[in-house]
Amino acid sequence: MAATDAPGAAAGAPIERAFTLPSRLYTEPDVLEAEKVRIFGRTWQLAARTADLARPGDFVPVELVGEPLVVVRALDGELRAFYNVCRHRAGQVALSRGNRKSLQCRYHGWTYGLDGTLRAAPEMDATEGFDTADFGLEAIRVEAWGPFVFVCLDPDAPALLEMMDSIPTEVAAAGFDVAAMTLVERRDYLVECNWKVYVDNYLEGYHIPIAHPALFRELDYDAYRVDTFRYHSRSHAPIRELRDGEELGRDRRYVRSADGEEDALYYWLFPNVMFNIYPDNMSMNLVLPLSAERTLTIFEWYFAQPGTGPGWESMQQTVAFSDQIQHEDIEICEQVQRGLRSRSYDRGRFSARRENGVHHFQSLVTEFLG
Ligand code: FES
Ligand SMILES: [Fe+2]
């Protein structure tokens, strides 16, 4: 019996019996096209930052896995989002960020209000049955959480806060004011792998002893665990305290205050965004497929009081720490992608002790792909 025909390989099989996703899901362009519709088209996608949409009239064009979109702060103060596609002959109504009372297509000048209505369409008076009311910009859903603006192309998907489930209340209950945090640094990393290779890797600590020896020294590996929920998971990766005889700077590089570490929250939200929240800062990782075997990962660091206070040093440390780990992960992910292309490999098995987060993600992928 081939591995893919094994009874335990069925979608939704428990981790003890499950197989990993077949390798073609990580290599074939057709699969990514299906994922754009069924996964990225049906979930909340982080598209912009509230800081870029603070004033009425602010607008930000966004490309979401191939779909041109525009997010605006309308004149009534509400966030709105539309397909960035003119209803005439499909020009784009916003080419760069800006602040305006209306959006004008750069092709023939049709002009739309920030509520999406078509306000002016020159020389259309001789066109029979043409009513501007029928040709407004097509609206999409938009919601904000903290400093982030999300959009969703699916009118039937659950609301953002419903999909985020306990994340916002846990974050608020822990006393973190994420809405007040400011973007300080952004780094983009190009990774030659399928986007799911990167997400799989993020969702387990199983590789830490081998792939991240420096990180392994810092962590309480036995206490590392991942809790899974409907559309998100939460990792517990406590940094261990100094042992007797260990010296900061010699044996250990990254020791944070015991307070901060106990309180750190690490979230992944299906399908492609992670939030790592500390008392004085937060990092966000966004995973964007560029093609079936190429992925852009965006790291952003937000800080409660940029440029002030003792947190500044820990911020620099956090950025350097993430950067080192990220380079180790990129190397692993690119190796894995080459392995997935091998004719010798199709599916593997999970460590039922250590890879429940990966199994959870792959089960959601299977569910959404149908
Ligand atoms: S395509 Fe936009 S005005 Fe013609
Ligand atoms: Fe890693």
Short mmCIF file of C-alpha atoms and ligand atoms in Angstrom, two decimals:
data_model
loop_
_atom_site.label_atom_id
_atom_site.label_comp_id
_atom_site.label_asym_id
_atom_site.label_seq_id
_atom_site.Cartn_x
_atom_site.Cartn_y
_atom_site.Cartn_z
CA MET A 1 0.00 0.00 0.00
CA ALA A 2 1.39 3.42 -0.92
CA ALA A 3 1.83 5.89 1.91
CA THR A 4 -0.89 8.13 0.53
CA ASP A 5 -3.38 5.24 0.64
CA ALA A 6 -2.72 4.43 4.29
CA PRO A 7 -5.91 4.65 6.36
CA GLY A 8 -4.35 7.15 8.74
CA ALA A 9 -3.49 9.51 5.90
CA ALA A 10 -7.09 10.70 5.57
CA ALA A 11 -7.68 14.40 6.12
CA GLY A 12 -8.32 15.12 9.76
CA ALA A 13 -6.63 11.95 11.01
CA PRO A 14 -5.23 12.31 14.53
CA ILE A 15 -1.55 13.16 14.69
CA GLU A 16 -0.57 9.68 15.92
CA ARG A 17 -1.82 8.23 12.64
CA ALA A 18 -1.53 11.18 10.25
CA PHE A 19 0.93 11.67 7.41
CA THR A 20 2.30 15.07 6.42
CA LEU A 21 0.92 16.83 3.33
CA PRO A 22 1.96 15.33 -0.02
CA SER A 23 4.98 17.03 -1.53
CA ARG A 24 3.13 18.20 -4.64
CA LEU A 25 1.22 20.63 -2.40
CA TYR A 26 4.54 22.40 -1.87
CA THR A 27 5.76 22.49 -5.46
CA GLU A 28 2.92 22.77 -7.98
CA PRO A 29 1.84 26.20 -9.23
CA ASP A 30 -1.76 24.92 -9.64
CA VAL A 31 -1.90 24.23 -5.91
CA LEU A 32 -0.89 27.80 -5.12
CA GLU A 33 -3.59 29.06 -7.51
CA ALA A 34 -6.15 26.97 -5.60
CA GLU A 35 -4.78 28.26 -2.27
CA LYS A 36 -5.16 31.87 -3.42
CA VAL A 37 -8.87 31.27 -3.89
CA ARG A 38 -9.63 28.82 -1.08
CA ILE A 39 -7.20 29.89 1.65
CA PHE A 40 -6.03 33.46 1.03
CA GLY A 41 -9.41 34.38 -0.50
CA ARG A 42 -11.36 33.08 2.51
CA THR A 43 -9.33 34.29 5.48
CA TRP A 44 -8.44 37.63 7.03
CA GLN A 45 -5.23 38.96 5.54
CA LEU A 46 -3.03 41.59 7.12
CA ALA A 47 -3.00 44.31 4.47
CA ALA A 48 -1.99 47.66 6.02
CA ARG A 49 -1.15 49.50 9.23
CA THR A 50 -3.57 51.83 11.02
CA ALA A 51 -0.74 54.41 11.28
CA ASP A 52 -0.80 54.73 7.47
CA LEU A 53 -4.55 55.33 7.53
CA ALA A 54 -4.83 57.74 10.42
CA ARG A 55 -6.42 60.76 8.70
CA PRO A 56 -9.61 60.99 6.62
CA GLY A 57 -8.53 60.76 2.98
CA ASP A 58 -5.52 58.50 3.61
CA PHE A 59 -5.37 55.60 1.15
CA VAL A 60 -2.98 52.68 0.70
CA PRO A 61 -2.89 50.41 -2.36
CA VAL A 62 -2.19 46.76 -1.50
CA GLU A 63 -1.52 43.69 -3.58
CA LEU A 64 -2.87 40.61 -1.88
CA VAL A 65 -1.56 37.43 -3.56
CA GLY A 66 -2.21 38.93 -6.98
CA GLU A 67 -5.39 40.91 -6.19
CA PRO A 68 -5.02 44.70 -6.43
CA LEU A 69 -6.82 46.29 -3.46
CA VAL A 70 -7.03 49.73 -1.88
CA VAL A 71 -7.68 50.51 1.78
CA VAL A 72 -8.95 54.00 2.64
CA ARG A 73 -9.87 56.11 5.66
CA ALA A 74 -13.13 57.53 4.32
CA LEU A 75 -14.26 61.09 5.01
CA ASP A 76 -16.65 59.82 7.71
CA GLY A 77 -13.61 58.39 9.55
CA GLU A 78 -14.44 54.76 8.75
CA LEU A 79 -11.95 52.31 7.29
CA ARG A 80 -13.07 50.97 3.92
CA ALA A 81 -11.49 48.70 1.35
CA PHE A 82 -12.16 48.03 -2.31
CA TYR A 83 -10.75 46.15 -5.23
CA ASN A 84 -8.34 48.63 -6.78
CA VAL A 85 -9.95 48.05 -10.15
CA CYS A 86 -11.79 50.70 -12.15
CA ARG A 87 -15.21 49.55 -13.31
CA HIS A 88 -14.61 51.03 -16.79
CA ARG A 89 -11.80 49.00 -18.35
CA ALA A 90 -9.99 47.80 -15.24
CA GLY A 91 -7.41 50.53 -14.69
CA GLN A 92 -6.22 51.04 -11.13
CA VAL A 93 -7.63 53.89 -9.07
CA ALA A 94 -4.73 54.13 -6.60
CA LEU A 95 -1.14 53.68 -7.73
CA SER A 96 0.65 54.85 -4.60
CA ARG A 97 -0.17 55.96 -1.07
CA GLY A 98 -1.68 59.38 -0.57
CA ASN A 99 -4.37 61.56 0.93
CA ARG A 100 -7.28 62.70 -1.29
CA LYS A 101 -11.01 63.27 -1.18
CA SER A 102 -11.55 60.97 -4.15
CA LEU A 103 -9.76 58.34 -6.21
CA GLN A 104 -9.32 59.02 -9.90
CA CYS A 105 -8.47 56.30 -12.38
CA ARG A 106 -5.31 57.26 -14.26
CA TYR A 107 -6.63 55.85 -17.52
CA HIS A 108 -9.75 57.85 -18.53
CA GLY A 109 -10.37 59.76 -15.34
CA TRP A 110 -13.39 58.08 -13.81
CA THR A 111 -13.53 59.42 -10.29
CA TYR A 112 -14.75 57.56 -7.20
CA GLY A 113 -15.62 58.82 -3.73
CA LEU A 114 -13.85 57.25 -0.76
CA ASP A 115 -17.12 55.43 -0.12
CA GLY A 116 -16.63 53.69 -3.49
CA THR A 117 -19.41 55.46 -5.39
CA LEU A 118 -18.69 56.55 -8.95
CA ARG A 119 -18.88 60.35 -8.85
CA ALA A 120 -17.75 61.32 -12.34
CA ALA A 121 -17.40 59.44 -15.62
CA PRO A 122 -16.57 61.86 -18.46
CA GLU A 123 -18.30 61.61 -21.84
CA MET A 124 -20.53 58.68 -20.91
CA ASP A 125 -23.76 60.63 -21.63
CA ALA A 126 -24.35 58.98 -25.03
CA THR A 127 -23.91 55.48 -23.63
CA GLU A 128 -27.31 53.80 -23.42
CA GLY A 129 -28.55 52.61 -20.05
CA PHE A 130 -25.36 53.65 -18.27
CA ASP A 131 -26.00 54.55 -14.65
CA THR A 132 -23.08 55.58 -12.44
CA ALA A 133 -24.90 53.94 -9.51
CA ASP A 134 -24.18 50.54 -11.10
CA PHE A 135 -20.45 51.16 -11.39
CA GLY A 136 -19.10 51.87 -7.92
CA LEU A 137 -15.85 50.26 -6.77
CA GLU A 138 -16.40 46.75 -5.51
CA ALA A 139 -16.12 46.80 -1.71
CA ILE A 140 -14.39 44.18 0.44
CA ARG A 141 -14.44 43.64 4.21
CA VAL A 142 -11.94 45.48 6.37
CA GLU A 143 -11.32 45.36 10.14
CA ALA A 144 -8.52 46.52 12.40
CA TRP A 145 -6.88 44.99 15.46
CA GLY A 146 -4.19 46.94 17.30
CA PRO A 147 -1.92 48.64 14.71
CA PHE A 148 -2.99 46.22 11.95
CA VAL A 149 -5.61 46.49 9.21
CA PHE A 150 -6.96 43.23 7.82
CA VAL A 151 -9.08 42.63 4.74
CA CYS A 152 -11.15 39.62 3.73
CA LEU A 153 -12.36 38.84 0.21
CA ASP A 154 -14.98 36.36 1.42
CA PRO A 155 -18.32 37.92 2.44
CA ASP A 156 -19.22 34.70 4.29
CA ALA A 157 -16.06 34.26 6.39
CA PRO A 158 -16.39 34.77 10.16
CA ALA A 159 -15.56 38.27 11.45
CA LEU A 160 -11.89 38.98 12.20
CA LEU A 161 -12.38 38.98 15.97
CA GLU A 162 -14.31 35.73 15.74
CA MET A 163 -11.46 34.14 13.77
CA MET A 164 -8.90 35.54 16.25
CA ASP A 165 -10.93 33.97 19.02
CA SER A 166 -9.23 34.44 22.40
CA ILE A 167 -6.17 36.35 21.10
CA PRO A 168 -7.40 39.94 21.63
CA THR A 169 -8.87 39.25 25.08
CA GLU A 170 -5.78 37.34 26.23
CA VAL A 171 -3.52 40.13 25.00
CA ALA A 172 -5.66 42.79 26.70
CA ALA A 173 -6.01 40.73 29.90
CA ALA A 174 -2.22 40.40 30.07
CA GLY A 175 -2.11 44.19 30.13
CA PHE A 176 -0.55 44.77 26.68
CA ASP A 177 -1.74 47.84 24.83
CA VAL A 178 -0.91 46.75 21.28
CA ALA A 179 -2.88 49.60 19.68
CA ALA A 180 -0.45 52.08 21.21
CA MET A 181 2.66 50.34 19.84
CA THR A 182 4.55 52.03 17.01
CA LEU A 183 6.36 50.48 14.05
CA VAL A 184 10.11 50.84 14.59
CA GLU A 185 11.78 48.44 12.18
CA ARG A 186 10.87 46.27 9.22
CA ARG A 187 12.99 43.60 7.54
CA ASP A 188 12.03 41.63 4.43
CA TYR A 189 13.47 38.19 3.81
CA LEU A 190 13.11 36.28 0.55
CA VAL A 191 12.99 32.51 1.07
CA GLU A 192 13.26 29.97 -1.76
CA CYS A 193 10.52 27.69 -0.48
CA ASN A 194 6.77 27.23 -0.52
CA TRP A 195 4.98 29.44 2.03
CA LYS A 196 3.75 26.34 3.91
CA VAL A 197 7.32 25.12 4.46
CA TYR A 198 7.98 28.34 6.34
CA VAL A 199 4.76 28.11 8.38
CA ASP A 200 5.33 24.40 9.18
CA ASN A 201 8.77 25.32 10.48
CA TYR A 202 7.45 28.17 12.65
CA LEU A 203 4.89 25.93 14.32
CA GLU A 204 7.20 23.43 16.01
CA GLY A 205 10.08 23.58 18.47
CA TYR A 206 11.25 20.07 17.49
CA HIS A 207 14.02 21.49 15.27
CA ILE A 208 15.45 23.84 17.90
CA PRO A 209 18.08 21.50 19.44
CA ILE A 210 19.69 20.82 16.03
CA ALA A 211 18.90 23.84 13.85
CA HIS A 212 19.19 26.61 16.47
CA PRO A 213 21.97 25.62 18.90
CA ALA A 214 22.28 29.15 20.28
CA LEU A 215 18.53 29.45 20.83
CA PHE A 216 18.46 25.97 22.38
CA ARG A 217 20.87 27.17 25.07
CA GLU A 218 18.47 30.00 25.92
CA LEU A 219 15.22 28.02 26.05
CA ASP A 220 13.55 25.75 28.52
CA TYR A 221 13.04 23.14 25.78
CA ASP A 222 11.10 20.71 28.01
CA ALA A 223 8.55 23.41 28.72
CA TYR A 224 8.15 24.30 25.01
CA ARG A 225 4.65 23.48 23.84
CA VAL A 226 2.03 24.57 21.31
CA ASP A 227 -1.67 24.88 22.15
CA THR A 228 -4.00 24.74 19.16
CA PHE A 229 -7.42 26.34 18.69
CA ARG A 230 -9.87 26.56 15.77
CA TYR A 231 -7.92 29.01 13.57
CA HIS A 232 -4.88 29.87 15.68
CA SER A 233 -2.25 28.41 17.93
CA ARG A 234 -0.19 29.70 20.79
CA SER A 235 3.39 28.65 21.50
CA HIS A 236 4.98 28.63 24.92
CA ALA A 237 8.73 29.06 24.53
CA PRO A 238 10.02 30.21 27.89
CA ILE A 239 13.59 31.47 28.07
CA ARG A 240 15.26 29.68 30.94
CA GLU A 241 16.90 31.50 33.78
CA LEU A 242 20.67 31.59 34.28
CA ARG A 243 22.03 28.40 35.82
CA ASP A 244 24.60 28.50 38.57
CA GLY A 245 27.98 29.27 37.08
CA GLU A 246 26.53 30.67 33.82
CA GLU A 247 27.48 34.20 32.93
CA LEU A 248 25.46 36.59 30.83
CA GLY A 249 27.54 37.56 27.78
CA ARG A 250 29.81 34.50 28.07
CA ASP A 251 27.51 31.46 28.25
CA ARG A 252 24.25 33.15 27.50
CA ARG A 253 23.47 35.94 25.08
CA TYR A 254 19.79 36.65 25.55
CA VAL A 255 18.45 36.73 29.04
CA ARG A 256 15.38 38.85 29.47
CA SER A 257 13.82 39.78 32.75
CA ALA A 258 11.96 36.84 34.26
CA ASP A 259 8.84 39.01 34.36
CA GLY A 260 8.84 39.72 30.66
CA GLU A 261 9.49 36.15 29.62
CA GLU A 262 6.74 34.70 31.73
CA ASP A 263 4.34 37.07 30.10
CA ALA A 264 5.41 36.74 26.46
CA LEU A 265 2.66 35.60 24.07
CA TYR A 266 3.43 33.91 20.74
CA TYR A 267 0.49 33.56 18.36
CA TRP A 268 0.03 32.19 14.88
CA LEU A 269 -3.21 33.00 13.05
CA PHE A 270 -4.24 30.88 10.09
CA PRO A 271 -2.94 30.96 7.48
CA ASN A 272 0.07 33.27 7.41
CA VAL A 273 0.61 35.73 10.24
CA MET A 274 2.38 35.53 13.59
CA PHE A 275 2.37 37.93 16.56
CA ASN A 276 5.04 37.77 19.25
CA ILE A 277 3.99 40.01 22.10
CA TYR A 278 6.19 41.20 24.97
CA PRO A 279 5.42 43.77 27.64
CA ASP A 280 7.24 46.58 25.84
CA ASN A 281 7.32 45.41 22.24
CA MET A 282 5.68 43.18 19.68
CA SER A 283 6.91 41.62 16.46
CA MET A 284 4.74 40.59 13.56
CA ASN A 285 5.76 38.06 10.92
CA LEU A 286 3.84 37.91 7.66
CA VAL A 287 4.35 35.05 5.20
CA LEU A 288 3.44 35.85 1.58
CA PRO A 289 3.71 33.44 -1.33
CA LEU A 290 5.36 35.00 -4.41
CA SER A 291 5.21 31.75 -6.37
CA ALA A 292 4.87 28.05 -5.52
CA GLU A 293 8.52 27.88 -4.47
CA ARG A 294 9.28 31.44 -3.40
CA THR A 295 8.09 33.27 -0.28
CA LEU A 296 8.44 36.76 1.12
CA THR A 297 8.55 36.94 4.90
CA ILE A 298 8.09 40.38 6.43
CA PHE A 299 9.22 40.99 10.01
CA GLU A 300 8.05 44.15 11.74
CA TRP A 301 8.88 45.28 15.24
CA TYR A 302 6.53 47.53 17.21
CA PHE A 303 7.58 49.26 20.35
CA ALA A 304 5.61 50.87 23.16
CA GLN A 305 7.80 53.95 23.45
CA PRO A 306 10.29 54.06 20.59
CA GLY A 307 13.55 55.79 21.31
CA THR A 308 12.95 56.12 25.01
CA GLY A 309 13.40 54.18 28.19
CA PRO A 310 15.40 51.08 29.07
CA GLY A 311 13.39 49.01 26.60
CA TRP A 312 15.45 50.38 23.71
CA GLU A 313 18.35 48.03 24.35
CA SER A 314 16.11 45.01 24.65
CA MET A 315 14.50 46.07 21.38
CA GLN A 316 17.85 46.04 19.56
CA GLN A 317 18.61 42.68 21.15
CA THR A 318 15.27 41.31 20.05
CA VAL A 319 15.84 42.40 16.44
CA ALA A 320 19.34 40.89 16.32
CA PHE A 321 18.11 37.70 17.96
CA SER A 322 15.23 37.25 15.48
CA ASP A 323 17.57 38.01 12.57
CA GLN A 324 19.99 35.24 13.55
CA ILE A 325 17.19 32.70 14.08
CA GLN A 326 15.57 33.77 10.80
CA HIS A 327 18.74 33.06 8.82
CA GLU A 328 19.00 29.60 10.38
CA ASP A 329 15.35 28.94 9.53
CA ILE A 330 15.76 30.19 5.94
CA GLU A 331 18.62 27.75 5.37
CA ILE A 332 16.53 24.85 6.70
CA CYS A 333 13.42 25.85 4.72
CA GLU A 334 15.39 26.05 1.46
CA GLN A 335 16.92 22.59 2.10
CA VAL A 336 13.43 21.21 2.76
CA GLN A 337 12.09 22.70 -0.48
CA ARG A 338 14.86 20.93 -2.45
CA GLY A 339 13.98 17.68 -0.65
CA LEU A 340 10.27 18.10 -1.41
CA ARG A 341 11.14 18.27 -5.12
CA SER A 342 12.96 14.93 -4.95
CA ARG A 343 11.27 11.99 -6.69
CA SER A 344 12.18 9.96 -3.59
CA TYR A 345 9.90 11.86 -1.21
CA ASP A 346 6.15 12.23 -0.90
CA ARG A 347 4.93 12.28 2.71
CA GLY A 348 6.42 11.92 6.18
CA ARG A 349 5.12 11.30 9.70
CA PHE A 350 4.75 13.69 12.63
CA SER A 351 6.33 13.57 16.06
CA ALA A 352 3.12 13.25 18.04
CA ARG A 353 4.95 14.84 20.99
CA ARG A 354 6.41 17.83 19.23
CA GLU A 355 4.59 18.65 15.99
CA ASN A 356 0.96 19.18 16.97
CA GLY A 357 1.14 22.79 15.72
CA VAL A 358 2.23 21.61 12.26
CA HIS A 359 -0.45 18.93 12.20
CA HIS A 360 -3.06 21.55 13.15
CA PHE A 361 -1.96 23.86 10.32
CA GLN A 362 -1.83 21.05 7.75
CA SER A 363 -5.31 19.90 8.82
CA LEU A 364 -6.62 23.43 8.21
CA VAL A 365 -4.93 23.51 4.78
CA THR A 366 -6.58 20.19 3.93
CA GLU A 367 -9.94 21.44 5.21
CA PHE A 368 -9.80 24.66 3.19
CA LEU A 369 -8.54 23.02 0.00
CA GLY A 370 -11.39 20.55 0.36
S1 FES B 1 -10.17 52.25 -17.04
FE1 FES B 1 -10.56 53.62 -15.44
S2 FES B 1 -11.35 55.36 -16.46
FE2 FES B 1 -11.03 53.93 -18.04
FE FE B 2 13.31 27.80 13.67
#
